mmCIF file of C-alpha atoms and ligand atoms in Angstrom:
data_model
loop_
_atom_site.group_PDB
_atom_site.id
_atom_site.type_symbol
_atom_site.label_atom_id
_atom_site.label_comp_id
_atom_site.label_asym_id
_atom_site.label_seq_id
_atom_site.Cartn_x
_atom_site.Cartn_y
_atom_site.Cartn_z
ATOM 1 C CA UNK V 1 121.745 103.179 116.908
ATOM 2 C CA UNK V 2 119.754 102.101 113.804
ATOM 3 C CA UNK V 3 119.663 105.045 111.243
ATOM 4 C CA UNK V 4 119.332 104.146 107.671
ATOM 5 C CA UNK V 5 120.220 106.570 104.805
ATOM 6 C CA UNK V 6 119.416 106.502 101.182
ATOM 7 C CA UNK V 7 121.624 108.898 99.286
ATOM 8 C CA UNK V 8 120.108 110.054 95.650
ATOM 9 C CA UNK V 9 119.084 106.291 94.882
ATOM 10 C CA UNK V 10 117.667 105.522 91.576
ATOM 11 C CA UNK V 11 116.444 101.746 90.661
ATOM 12 C CA UNK V 12 115.639 101.241 86.942
ATOM 13 C CA UNK V 13 113.739 97.973 85.473
ATOM 14 C CA UNK V 14 114.373 98.596 82.120
ATOM 15 C CA UNK V 15 112.403 101.457 80.878
ATOM 16 C CA UNK V 16 110.550 101.695 84.284
ATOM 17 C CA UNK V 17 111.900 103.898 86.994
ATOM 18 C CA UNK V 18 110.764 102.373 90.198
ATOM 19 C CA UNK V 19 112.876 104.713 92.338
ATOM 20 C CA UNK V 20 114.026 108.137 91.124
ATOM 21 C CA UNK V 21 116.658 110.067 93.035
ATOM 22 C CA UNK V 22 115.436 109.024 96.394
ATOM 23 C CA UNK V 23 117.185 110.309 99.591
ATOM 24 C CA UNK V 24 115.924 110.270 103.089
ATOM 25 C CA UNK V 25 117.287 109.416 106.665
ATOM 26 C CA UNK V 26 115.384 107.676 109.456
ATOM 27 C CA UNK V 27 115.732 108.623 113.031
ATOM 28 C CA UNK V 28 116.956 106.534 115.603
ATOM 29 C CA UNK V 29 114.089 104.191 116.601
ATOM 30 C CA UNK V 30 111.581 105.959 114.609
ATOM 31 C CA UNK V 31 108.249 104.058 113.166
ATOM 32 C CA UNK V 32 108.615 105.482 109.539
ATOM 33 C CA UNK V 33 105.531 105.051 107.317
ATOM 34 C CA UNK V 34 105.775 104.983 103.492
ATOM 35 C CA UNK V 35 102.545 105.868 101.913
ATOM 36 C CA UNK V 36 101.882 105.805 98.026
ATOM 37 C CA UNK V 37 99.660 104.562 95.362
ATOM 38 C CA UNK V 38 100.247 101.258 93.866
ATOM 39 C CA UNK V 39 103.458 101.196 91.716
ATOM 40 C CA UNK V 40 104.762 104.213 93.447
ATOM 41 C CA UNK V 41 107.922 102.327 94.573
ATOM 42 C CA UNK V 42 107.232 101.479 97.886
ATOM 43 C CA UNK V 43 108.050 97.614 97.602
ATOM 44 C CA UNK V 44 111.135 98.375 95.502
ATOM 45 C CA UNK V 45 112.550 100.979 98.438
ATOM 46 C CA UNK V 46 112.254 98.467 100.950
ATOM 47 C CA UNK V 47 114.095 95.741 98.675
ATOM 48 C CA UNK V 48 116.891 98.284 98.206
ATOM 49 C CA UNK V 49 117.109 98.374 101.715
ATOM 50 C CA UNK V 50 117.403 94.962 102.924
ATOM 51 C CA UNK V 51 119.615 94.158 99.561
ATOM 52 C CA UNK V 52 117.315 92.132 97.490
ATOM 53 C CA UNK V 53 117.275 94.500 94.786
ATOM 54 C CA UNK V 54 120.403 96.459 93.670
ATOM 55 C CA UNK V 55 120.024 100.146 93.057
ATOM 56 C CA UNK V 56 121.091 101.315 89.752
ATOM 57 C CA UNK V 57 122.786 104.436 91.010
ATOM 58 C CA UNK V 58 123.287 105.750 94.699
ATOM 59 C CA UNK V 59 124.238 104.553 98.140
ATOM 60 C CA UNK V 60 122.506 103.200 100.914
ATOM 61 C CA UNK V 61 123.988 103.683 104.530
ATOM 62 C CA UNK V 62 123.214 101.854 107.679
ATOM 63 C CA UNK V 63 124.574 104.076 110.783
ATOM 64 C CA UNK V 64 127.374 105.617 108.440
ATOM 65 C CA UNK V 65 128.362 102.581 107.146
ATOM 66 C CA UNK V 66 127.876 102.073 103.184
ATOM 67 C CA UNK V 67 125.942 98.851 102.732
ATOM 68 C CA UNK V 68 124.853 99.479 99.153
ATOM 69 C CA UNK V 69 126.911 96.068 98.135
ATOM 70 C CA UNK V 70 126.693 94.127 101.189
ATOM 71 C CA UNK V 71 124.271 90.943 100.721
ATOM 72 C CA UNK V 72 120.992 90.867 102.316
ATOM 73 C CA UNK V 73 122.347 88.204 104.954
ATOM 74 C CA UNK V 74 124.933 90.497 106.225
ATOM 75 C CA UNK V 75 122.935 93.351 107.066
ATOM 76 C CA UNK V 76 121.053 93.841 110.130
ATOM 77 C CA UNK V 77 117.701 94.498 108.773
ATOM 78 C CA UNK V 78 114.282 92.131 108.365
ATOM 79 C CA UNK V 79 111.845 92.356 106.120
ATOM 80 C CA UNK V 80 108.215 90.967 106.141
ATOM 81 C CA UNK V 81 106.471 90.532 102.785
ATOM 82 C CA UNK V 82 103.011 91.072 101.928
ATOM 83 C CA UNK V 83 102.214 87.881 100.680
ATOM 84 C CA UNK V 84 103.622 86.246 104.182
ATOM 85 C CA UNK V 85 106.301 83.916 102.249
ATOM 86 C CA UNK V 86 105.811 81.266 104.960
ATOM 87 C CA UNK V 87 107.302 77.689 104.199
ATOM 88 C CA UNK V 88 104.257 75.702 103.853
ATOM 89 C CA UNK V 89 106.079 72.151 104.747
ATOM 90 C CA UNK V 90 107.417 73.503 108.051
ATOM 91 C CA UNK V 91 105.172 74.086 111.616
ATOM 92 C CA UNK V 92 104.727 77.509 112.545
ATOM 93 C CA UNK V 93 107.720 76.972 115.249
ATOM 94 C CA UNK V 94 110.177 75.958 112.471
ATOM 95 C CA UNK V 95 109.360 79.080 110.252
ATOM 96 C CA UNK V 96 109.729 81.605 112.956
ATOM 97 C CA UNK V 97 112.902 79.478 114.056
ATOM 98 C CA UNK V 98 114.307 79.900 110.355
ATOM 99 C CA UNK V 99 116.086 83.141 110.434
ATOM 100 C CA UNK V 100 117.961 82.029 114.051
ATOM 101 C CA UNK V 101 118.656 78.435 112.573
ATOM 102 C CA UNK V 102 120.044 80.188 109.181
ATOM 103 C CA UNK V 103 123.001 82.037 110.883
ATOM 104 C CA UNK V 104 124.583 78.394 111.724
ATOM 105 C CA UNK V 105 126.139 78.080 115.056
ATOM 106 C CA UNK V 106 124.902 81.714 116.524
ATOM 107 C CA UNK V 107 122.098 80.127 118.933
ATOM 108 C CA UNK V 108 121.570 77.175 120.569
ATOM 109 C CA UNK V 109 118.292 75.225 120.129
ATOM 110 C CA UNK V 110 117.416 76.525 123.698
ATOM 111 C CA UNK V 111 118.047 80.092 122.922
ATOM 112 C CA UNK V 112 115.963 79.477 119.664
ATOM 113 C CA UNK V 113 112.917 78.052 121.490
ATOM 114 C CA UNK V 114 112.916 80.807 124.352
ATOM 115 C CA UNK V 115 112.900 83.653 121.686
ATOM 116 C CA UNK V 116 110.292 81.904 119.338
ATOM 117 C CA UNK V 117 107.884 81.103 122.374
ATOM 118 C CA UNK V 118 108.552 85.213 123.572
ATOM 119 C CA UNK V 119 107.781 86.500 120.450
ATOM 120 C CA UNK V 120 104.851 84.053 119.783
ATOM 121 C CA UNK V 121 103.178 84.840 123.287
ATOM 122 C CA UNK V 122 103.697 88.681 122.353
ATOM 123 C CA UNK V 123 101.717 88.151 119.075
ATOM 124 C CA UNK V 124 98.957 85.836 120.774
ATOM 125 C CA UNK V 125 99.882 82.942 118.288
ATOM 126 C CA UNK V 126 101.688 80.488 120.980
ATOM 127 C CA UNK V 127 98.906 77.695 120.503
ATOM 128 C CA UNK V 128 99.849 77.362 116.753
ATOM 129 C CA UNK V 129 103.401 76.566 116.974
ATOM 130 C CA UNK V 130 102.937 73.084 116.365
ATOM 131 C CA UNK V 131 100.617 73.534 113.186
ATOM 132 C CA UNK V 132 101.482 73.935 109.562
ATOM 133 C CA UNK V 133 100.715 77.360 107.878
ATOM 134 C CA UNK V 134 97.707 75.970 105.932
ATOM 135 C CA UNK V 135 95.888 75.544 109.275
ATOM 136 C CA UNK V 136 96.047 79.327 110.133
ATOM 137 C CA UNK V 137 93.741 81.968 109.352
ATOM 138 C CA UNK V 138 94.677 85.124 107.382
ATOM 139 C CA UNK V 139 95.316 87.004 110.210
ATOM 140 C CA UNK V 140 97.420 84.486 112.145
ATOM 141 C CA UNK V 141 99.586 84.074 109.107
ATOM 142 C CA UNK V 142 100.102 87.837 108.970
ATOM 143 C CA UNK V 143 101.108 87.533 112.803
ATOM 144 C CA UNK V 144 103.344 84.568 112.028
ATOM 145 C CA UNK V 145 105.091 86.490 109.146
ATOM 146 C CA UNK V 146 105.774 89.129 111.566
ATOM 147 C CA UNK V 147 106.897 86.930 114.164
ATOM 148 C CA UNK V 148 109.495 85.474 111.877
ATOM 149 C CA UNK V 149 110.681 89.095 111.317
ATOM 150 C CA UNK V 150 110.625 89.769 114.848
ATOM 151 C CA UNK V 151 113.077 86.761 116.414
ATOM 152 C CA UNK V 152 115.937 88.175 115.070
ATOM 153 C CA UNK V 153 116.044 91.700 117.038
ATOM 154 C CA UNK V 154 117.464 93.342 113.968
ATOM 155 C CA UNK V 155 118.404 97.376 113.829
ATOM 156 C CA UNK V 156 115.850 97.632 111.218
ATOM 157 C CA UNK V 157 112.468 96.483 110.573
ATOM 158 C CA UNK V 158 111.048 96.644 106.998
ATOM 159 C CA UNK V 159 107.221 95.680 106.881
ATOM 160 C CA UNK V 160 105.834 95.604 103.604
ATOM 161 C CA UNK V 161 101.686 95.837 103.880
ATOM 162 C CA UNK V 162 101.588 93.685 106.638
ATOM 163 C CA UNK V 163 97.935 94.068 107.408
ATOM 164 C CA UNK V 164 96.826 93.822 103.791
ATOM 165 C CA UNK V 165 94.246 91.126 102.903
ATOM 166 C CA UNK V 166 92.936 91.144 106.460
ATOM 167 C CA UNK V 167 89.140 92.227 107.041
ATOM 168 C CA UNK V 168 88.721 95.396 108.861
ATOM 169 C CA UNK V 169 88.171 94.407 112.076
ATOM 170 C CA UNK V 170 91.415 92.393 112.352
ATOM 171 C CA UNK V 171 93.174 95.284 110.709
ATOM 172 C CA UNK V 172 92.079 97.400 113.341
ATOM 173 C CA UNK V 173 93.088 95.243 116.313
ATOM 174 C CA UNK V 174 96.471 94.592 114.607
ATOM 175 C CA UNK V 175 96.945 98.255 114.050
ATOM 176 C CA UNK V 176 96.355 98.669 117.783
ATOM 177 C CA UNK V 177 99.069 95.897 118.795
ATOM 178 C CA UNK V 178 101.839 97.575 116.666
ATOM 179 C CA UNK V 179 101.380 100.443 119.032
ATOM 180 C CA UNK V 180 101.826 98.046 121.789
ATOM 181 C CA UNK V 181 104.921 95.964 120.626
ATOM 182 C CA UNK V 182 107.964 96.887 122.422
ATOM 183 C CA UNK V 183 110.252 95.010 120.095
ATOM 184 C CA UNK V 184 109.050 97.696 117.079
ATOM 185 C CA UNK V 185 109.331 100.582 119.605
ATOM 186 C CA UNK V 186 113.184 99.670 120.281
ATOM 187 C CA UNK V 187 114.214 99.325 116.619
ATOM 188 C CA UNK V 188 113.661 101.572 113.761
ATOM 189 C CA UNK V 189 110.915 100.332 111.605
ATOM 190 C CA UNK V 190 109.714 101.158 107.581
ATOM 191 C CA UNK V 191 106.311 100.162 107.288
ATOM 192 C CA UNK V 192 104.909 100.438 103.670
ATOM 193 C CA UNK V 193 100.953 100.726 103.352
ATOM 194 C CA UNK V 194 98.533 102.421 100.750
ATOM 195 C CA UNK V 195 95.930 103.092 103.394
ATOM 196 C CA UNK V 196 96.270 106.492 104.638
ATOM 197 C CA UNK V 197 94.334 105.787 108.151
ATOM 198 C CA UNK V 198 97.230 103.354 109.102
ATOM 199 C CA UNK V 199 100.032 105.871 107.995
ATOM 200 C CA UNK V 200 98.486 108.561 110.284
ATOM 201 C CA UNK V 201 97.888 106.014 113.111
ATOM 202 C CA UNK V 202 100.957 104.482 113.327
ATOM 203 C CA UNK V 203 103.706 107.116 111.530
ATOM 204 C CA UNK V 204 106.019 108.896 113.973
ATOM 205 C CA UNK V 205 106.737 110.259 110.227
ATOM 206 C CA UNK V 206 105.148 109.380 106.802
ATOM 207 C CA UNK V 207 106.972 109.647 103.586
ATOM 208 C CA UNK V 208 104.529 109.987 100.748
ATOM 209 C CA UNK V 209 105.795 108.463 97.735
ATOM 210 C CA UNK V 210 104.564 108.728 93.815
ATOM 211 C CA UNK V 211 106.063 107.687 90.765
ATOM 212 C CA UNK V 212 109.184 106.831 92.745
ATOM 213 C CA UNK V 213 109.600 110.346 93.980
ATOM 214 C CA UNK V 214 109.488 111.194 97.549
ATOM 215 C CA UNK V 215 106.769 114.147 97.901
ATOM 216 C CA UNK V 216 106.960 114.766 101.389
ATOM 217 C CA UNK V 217 108.508 113.244 104.441
ATOM 218 C CA UNK V 218 107.111 114.928 107.587
ATOM 219 C CA UNK V 219 104.662 114.250 110.897
ATOM 220 C CA UNK V 220 101.412 113.241 110.310
ATOM 221 C CA UNK V 221 100.154 116.373 111.146
ATOM 222 C CA UNK V 222 102.232 118.536 108.812
ATOM 223 C CA UNK V 223 100.994 115.876 105.828
ATOM 224 C CA UNK V 224 97.526 116.305 106.594
ATOM 225 C CA UNK V 225 97.396 120.077 107.480
ATOM 226 C CA UNK V 226 100.566 121.528 105.383
ATOM 227 C CA UNK V 227 100.905 119.004 102.414
ATOM 228 C CA UNK V 228 103.776 120.346 99.793
ATOM 229 C CA UNK V 229 101.441 119.916 96.778
ATOM 230 C CA UNK V 230 98.161 118.501 95.551
ATOM 231 C CA UNK V 231 99.384 115.074 95.333
ATOM 232 C CA UNK V 232 100.230 114.920 98.790
ATOM 233 C CA UNK V 233 96.746 116.355 99.701
ATOM 234 C CA UNK V 234 95.045 113.632 97.820
ATOM 235 C CA UNK V 235 96.706 111.045 99.479
ATOM 236 C CA UNK V 236 95.504 111.552 102.797
ATOM 237 C CA UNK V 237 91.986 112.010 103.778
ATOM 238 C CA UNK V 238 88.641 109.930 102.840
ATOM 239 C CA UNK V 239 86.707 110.889 101.189
ATOM 240 C CA UNK V 240 89.571 112.795 98.822
ATOM 241 C CA UNK V 241 90.031 116.391 99.287
ATOM 242 C CA UNK V 242 87.508 118.228 97.012
ATOM 243 C CA UNK V 243 89.613 120.172 94.339
ATOM 244 C CA UNK V 244 88.216 122.948 92.181
ATOM 245 C CA UNK V 245 89.997 125.010 89.215
ATOM 246 C CA UNK V 246 89.279 128.476 90.042
ATOM 247 C CA UNK V 247 89.454 131.922 88.399
ATOM 248 C CA UNK V 248 91.044 134.618 90.861
ATOM 249 C CA UNK V 249 88.595 137.524 90.862
ATOM 250 C CA UNK V 250 88.007 140.494 92.760
ATOM 251 C CA UNK V 251 84.761 141.904 93.941
ATOM 252 C CA UNK V 252 83.626 145.008 96.129
ATOM 253 C CA UNK V 253 87.263 144.859 97.079
ATOM 254 C CA UNK V 254 87.327 141.209 98.454
ATOM 255 C CA UNK V 255 89.532 138.441 96.426
ATOM 256 C CA UNK V 256 86.983 135.381 95.247
ATOM 257 C CA UNK V 257 87.591 132.390 93.624
ATOM 258 C CA UNK V 258 85.340 131.597 90.855
ATOM 259 C CA UNK V 259 84.923 128.024 89.622
ATOM 260 C CA UNK V 260 86.041 127.264 86.070
ATOM 261 C CA UNK V 261 83.088 125.043 85.089
ATOM 262 C CA UNK V 262 80.492 126.878 87.411
ATOM 263 C CA UNK V 263 80.705 130.610 87.557
ATOM 264 C CA UNK V 264 77.671 131.221 89.348
ATOM 265 C CA UNK V 265 79.250 130.401 92.789
ATOM 266 C CA UNK V 266 82.496 132.044 94.288
ATOM 267 C CA UNK V 267 84.452 131.081 97.353
ATOM 268 C CA UNK V 268 85.586 134.500 99.077
ATOM 269 C CA UNK V 269 89.229 133.914 100.789
ATOM 270 C CA UNK V 270 90.543 134.795 103.981
ATOM 271 C CA UNK V 271 92.706 137.764 104.608
ATOM 272 C CA UNK V 272 95.928 135.802 105.392
ATOM 273 C CA UNK V 273 95.448 133.984 102.136
ATOM 274 C CA UNK V 274 94.826 137.391 100.187
ATOM 275 C CA UNK V 275 98.285 138.426 100.323
ATOM 276 C CA UNK V 276 99.519 134.792 99.439
ATOM 277 C CA UNK V 277 97.467 134.713 96.459
ATOM 278 C CA UNK V 278 98.822 138.428 95.431
ATOM 279 C CA UNK V 279 102.035 137.128 95.617
ATOM 280 C CA UNK V 280 101.530 134.086 93.883
ATOM 281 C CA UNK V 281 100.597 136.154 90.807
ATOM 282 C CA UNK V 282 98.524 134.198 88.319
ATOM 283 C CA UNK V 283 95.049 134.441 87.414
ATOM 284 C CA UNK V 284 93.901 130.923 88.038
ATOM 285 C CA UNK V 285 94.421 128.562 91.419
ATOM 286 C CA UNK V 286 93.136 125.018 92.221
ATOM 287 C CA UNK V 287 91.399 125.450 95.493
ATOM 288 C CA UNK V 288 91.352 122.390 97.925
ATOM 289 C CA UNK V 289 88.543 121.839 100.381
ATOM 290 C CA UNK V 290 88.585 118.859 102.588
ATOM 291 C CA UNK V 291 85.117 116.894 103.124
ATOM 292 C CA UNK V 292 85.423 117.205 106.991
ATOM 293 C CA UNK V 293 85.585 121.272 106.683
ATOM 294 C CA UNK V 294 82.317 121.489 104.878
ATOM 295 C CA UNK V 295 79.167 120.925 107.151
ATOM 296 C CA UNK V 296 75.405 121.768 107.720
ATOM 297 C CA UNK V 297 76.118 123.536 111.037
ATOM 298 C CA UNK V 298 76.416 127.254 110.670
ATOM 299 C CA UNK V 299 77.937 127.945 114.052
ATOM 300 C CA UNK V 300 81.414 127.902 113.724
ATOM 301 C CA UNK V 301 81.774 128.736 109.809
ATOM 302 C CA UNK V 302 81.421 131.845 108.259
ATOM 303 C CA UNK V 303 80.491 131.378 104.471
ATOM 304 C CA UNK V 304 77.802 129.207 102.823
ATOM 305 C CA UNK V 305 76.947 127.658 99.519
ATOM 306 C CA UNK V 306 73.575 126.636 98.302
ATOM 307 C CA UNK V 307 73.701 123.170 96.975
ATOM 308 C CA UNK V 308 71.362 120.335 95.811
ATOM 309 C CA UNK V 309 71.844 116.927 97.198
ATOM 310 C CA UNK V 310 72.606 113.951 94.887
ATOM 311 C CA UNK V 311 73.637 111.161 97.227
ATOM 312 C CA UNK V 312 73.732 110.653 101.184
ATOM 313 C CA UNK V 313 75.307 107.802 102.675
ATOM 314 C CA UNK V 314 74.943 107.121 106.184
ATOM 315 C CA UNK V 315 78.175 105.217 107.102
ATOM 316 C CA UNK V 316 78.043 104.801 111.008
ATOM 317 C CA UNK V 317 80.069 107.594 112.619
ATOM 318 C CA UNK V 318 79.908 109.868 109.569
ATOM 319 C CA UNK V 319 77.728 110.846 106.778
ATOM 320 C CA UNK V 320 78.858 111.302 103.139
ATOM 321 C CA UNK V 321 77.128 113.851 101.186
ATOM 322 C CA UNK V 322 77.680 114.250 97.613
ATOM 323 C CA UNK V 323 76.095 117.569 96.527
ATOM 324 C CA UNK V 324 76.017 119.600 93.519
ATOM 325 C CA UNK V 325 75.791 123.436 92.812
ATOM 326 C CA UNK V 326 75.351 123.237 89.062
ATOM 327 C CA UNK V 327 78.276 121.694 87.312
ATOM 328 C CA UNK V 328 80.307 121.995 90.720
ATOM 329 C CA UNK V 329 80.430 118.722 92.563
ATOM 330 C CA UNK V 330 81.153 119.182 96.519
ATOM 331 C CA UNK V 331 81.444 116.319 98.915
ATOM 332 C CA UNK V 332 80.745 116.887 102.685
ATOM 333 C CA UNK V 333 80.870 114.785 105.711
ATOM 334 C CA UNK V 334 78.243 115.536 107.836
ATOM 335 C CA UNK V 335 76.307 113.892 110.817
ATOM 336 C CA UNK V 336 74.934 110.367 109.746
ATOM 337 C CA UNK V 337 71.586 110.841 111.437
ATOM 338 C CA UNK V 338 70.821 114.048 109.348
ATOM 339 C CA UNK V 339 67.576 113.904 107.392
ATOM 340 C CA UNK V 340 68.093 114.828 103.945
ATOM 341 C CA UNK V 341 66.861 113.445 100.631
ATOM 342 C CA UNK V 342 68.139 113.288 96.932
ATOM 343 C CA UNK V 343 67.192 116.397 95.179
ATOM 344 C CA UNK V 344 66.901 118.720 98.436
ATOM 345 C CA UNK V 345 68.304 122.093 98.749
ATOM 346 C CA UNK V 346 70.788 122.691 101.655
ATOM 347 C CA UNK V 347 73.122 125.296 102.480
ATOM 348 C CA UNK V 348 76.707 124.008 103.582
ATOM 349 C CA UNK V 349 79.048 125.865 105.853
ATOM 350 C CA UNK V 350 82.666 126.296 105.280
ATOM 351 C CA UNK V 351 85.541 128.378 106.712
ATOM 352 C CA UNK V 352 87.861 130.130 104.151
ATOM 353 C CA UNK V 353 90.736 129.641 106.880
ATOM 354 C CA UNK V 354 90.486 126.176 106.115
ATOM 355 C CA UNK V 355 91.233 126.142 102.041
ATOM 356 C CA UNK V 356 94.094 124.720 100.706
ATOM 357 C CA UNK V 357 95.551 126.488 97.619
ATOM 358 C CA UNK V 358 97.601 125.144 95.030
ATOM 359 C CA UNK V 359 99.437 126.413 91.799
ATOM 360 C CA UNK V 360 97.457 125.774 88.748
ATOM 361 C CA UNK V 361 100.854 124.618 86.890
ATOM 362 C CA UNK V 362 103.065 122.900 89.526
ATOM 363 C CA UNK V 363 100.502 121.934 91.918
ATOM 364 C CA UNK V 364 102.761 123.047 94.854
ATOM 365 C CA UNK V 365 100.845 124.433 97.887
ATOM 366 C CA UNK V 366 100.551 128.243 97.365
ATOM 367 C CA UNK V 367 100.233 129.009 101.213
ATOM 368 C CA UNK V 368 103.778 127.426 102.060
ATOM 369 C CA UNK V 369 105.518 128.644 99.070
ATOM 370 C CA UNK V 370 104.319 132.598 99.218
HETATM 371 P P1 LIG D 401 102.112 98.234 95.213
HETATM 372 O O1 LIG D 401 101.164 98.995 96.114
HETATM 373 O O2 LIG D 401 101.043 97.931 94.181
HETATM 374 O O3 LIG D 401 102.669 96.993 95.909
HETATM 375 P P2 LIG D 401 104.600 99.611 95.093
HETATM 376 O O4 LIG D 401 104.426 100.966 95.328
HETATM 377 O O5 LIG D 401 105.098 98.602 96.071
HETATM 378 O O6 LIG D 401 103.040 99.270 94.635
HETATM 379 P P3 LIG D 401 106.708 98.602 93.395
HETATM 380 O O7 LIG D 401 106.155 97.220 93.641
HETATM 381 O O8 LIG D 401 107.693 99.455 94.132
HETATM 382 O O9 LIG D 401 105.702 99.603 93.627
HETATM 383 O O10 LIG D 401 106.931 99.010 91.581
HETATM 384 C C1 LIG D 401 107.352 100.195 91.288
HETATM 385 C C2 LIG D 401 107.260 100.053 89.611
HETATM 386 O O11 LIG D 401 108.452 99.157 89.230
HETATM 387 C C3 LIG D 401 105.882 99.466 89.071
HETATM 388 O O12 LIG D 401 105.987 99.961 88.165
HETATM 389 C C4 LIG D 401 106.385 98.168 88.880
HETATM 390 O O13 LIG D 401 105.497 97.558 88.210
HETATM 391 C C5 LIG D 401 107.802 97.998 88.730
HETATM 392 N N1 LIG D 401 108.770 96.937 89.057
HETATM 393 C C6 LIG D 401 108.765 96.657 90.372
HETATM 394 N N2 LIG D 401 109.552 95.533 90.296
HETATM 395 C C7 LIG D 401 109.845 95.002 89.247
HETATM 396 C C8 LIG D 401 110.878 94.001 88.421
HETATM 397 N N3 LIG D 401 111.180 92.874 89.237
HETATM 398 N N4 LIG D 401 110.717 93.952 87.052
HETATM 399 C C9 LIG D 401 110.294 95.134 86.498
HETATM 400 N N5 LIG D 401 109.346 95.708 87.049
HETATM 401 C C10 LIG D 401 109.389 95.960 88.328
#
C-alpha cells in the first residue's frame, strides 16, 4: 500500500501563502501529476510530502499513519529535485549509492552494487557509473538524479520537474521512458510539471494547482473536456483556449452570444446549452472555444464566422492561425499545408456543442453547474 493524504494543509512563508487549505488523497500505485503555473505551490507541496517543509496547519498521512512530524529520512518517500542536486565530488555510482549507504548497516556493499547497476541499466546510464556528474550531459544528469531516487524502492516517489531544462527531443524520449519504468508503475508517484502535454501524457490523474489552491483533481480527460473553471481550462491546451466575454441575447427564438467588444458577430448556442444558460440566469458569460475546435473545414461543423487572417504559423504537424473579426481575435488550429495569407478573408467553422461556458463572476463552468 502507498496512499498519501493531505488533510487541510496550509503553508505560509511570512505573508506568502504557498499552499492554501489543501486536501487530497493519492490512489495506491497511481501516477499523479501536479500541474500549475510558476509560484502555484507545486514544489512546496512535494516538500511537505517528504518532510523538508513543515506545514503551518493541517496533517499529512501515509497509509493512514500521521507522518506530519516524522523527519524526512524516516518517511518511506523519495524526492528528485529539478536542479538534480548531485554531489560533484562523487562518481555517478557513489551518487546513486548514497541513499542506500545513508541508512547505515541496512545494505551490504554487494546489495548496493547490484541495485545501482540494475537501476543504471534501466535508465541507460550504466556506462556513466565511473564518471563524475560534470562529465555527463543535462539529460544524463537528469537520469542520474532519477536513478538516485529510484534505488531506494520507496513507497512514494516525488519528482519535481524531472524533464525541465532538457531539449524537446530528449524530453519526449524520457517521457516515453517514464511510461516503461516498472519501478514507477509499482510505487505511487507524484510528478510536478508546468507542461500540460507531460501532464496529459503521463498522469493517471492530474491535480491543477493555482495560488496554492487545488482547482481540480481528475483524469486527464475530465480536466480537458470538463474543466471546473476557466483557470483549469487555460492550463491545458496550446494555443490556450479562446475566451470571449459575451452578452446573452435572444434572436428569432434562438439564444445567441454577442461579444462585448465586437457586437457585429454572434455565436448561436446549442439546444442543450440553452437550458443551462437560462438556469444560470445572468446576462453575461465568458465563452471558451478551443483552437482545435475551430477549422476551415465545413464538413463536420455547423456554424461559421467570417474573419481576416492576421498571422499563420505552419508548425510541422499543425498550423496556428491568428485571425480577427473586427475587434475580436480568434485562434484556430488548421492543417499546416493550408495556403493562406495575411489580410485574406476566410470562413472559420465551429460546432456550438464544443463551447465551454463560464460564469462571468465566479469563472465556474456553467455546463457542469446548471
Ligand atoms: P515553480 O514552477 O516556479 O517552481 P511552484 O509552483 O513550485 O513554482 P513554489 O516553489 O511551491 O511554487 O512556491 C510557492 C510560493 O511560495 C511562491 O510565491 C514562492 O515564492 C513562495 N516560497 C516558496 N518557498 C519559499 C521559502 N522558502 N521562503 C519564502 N517563500 C517561499
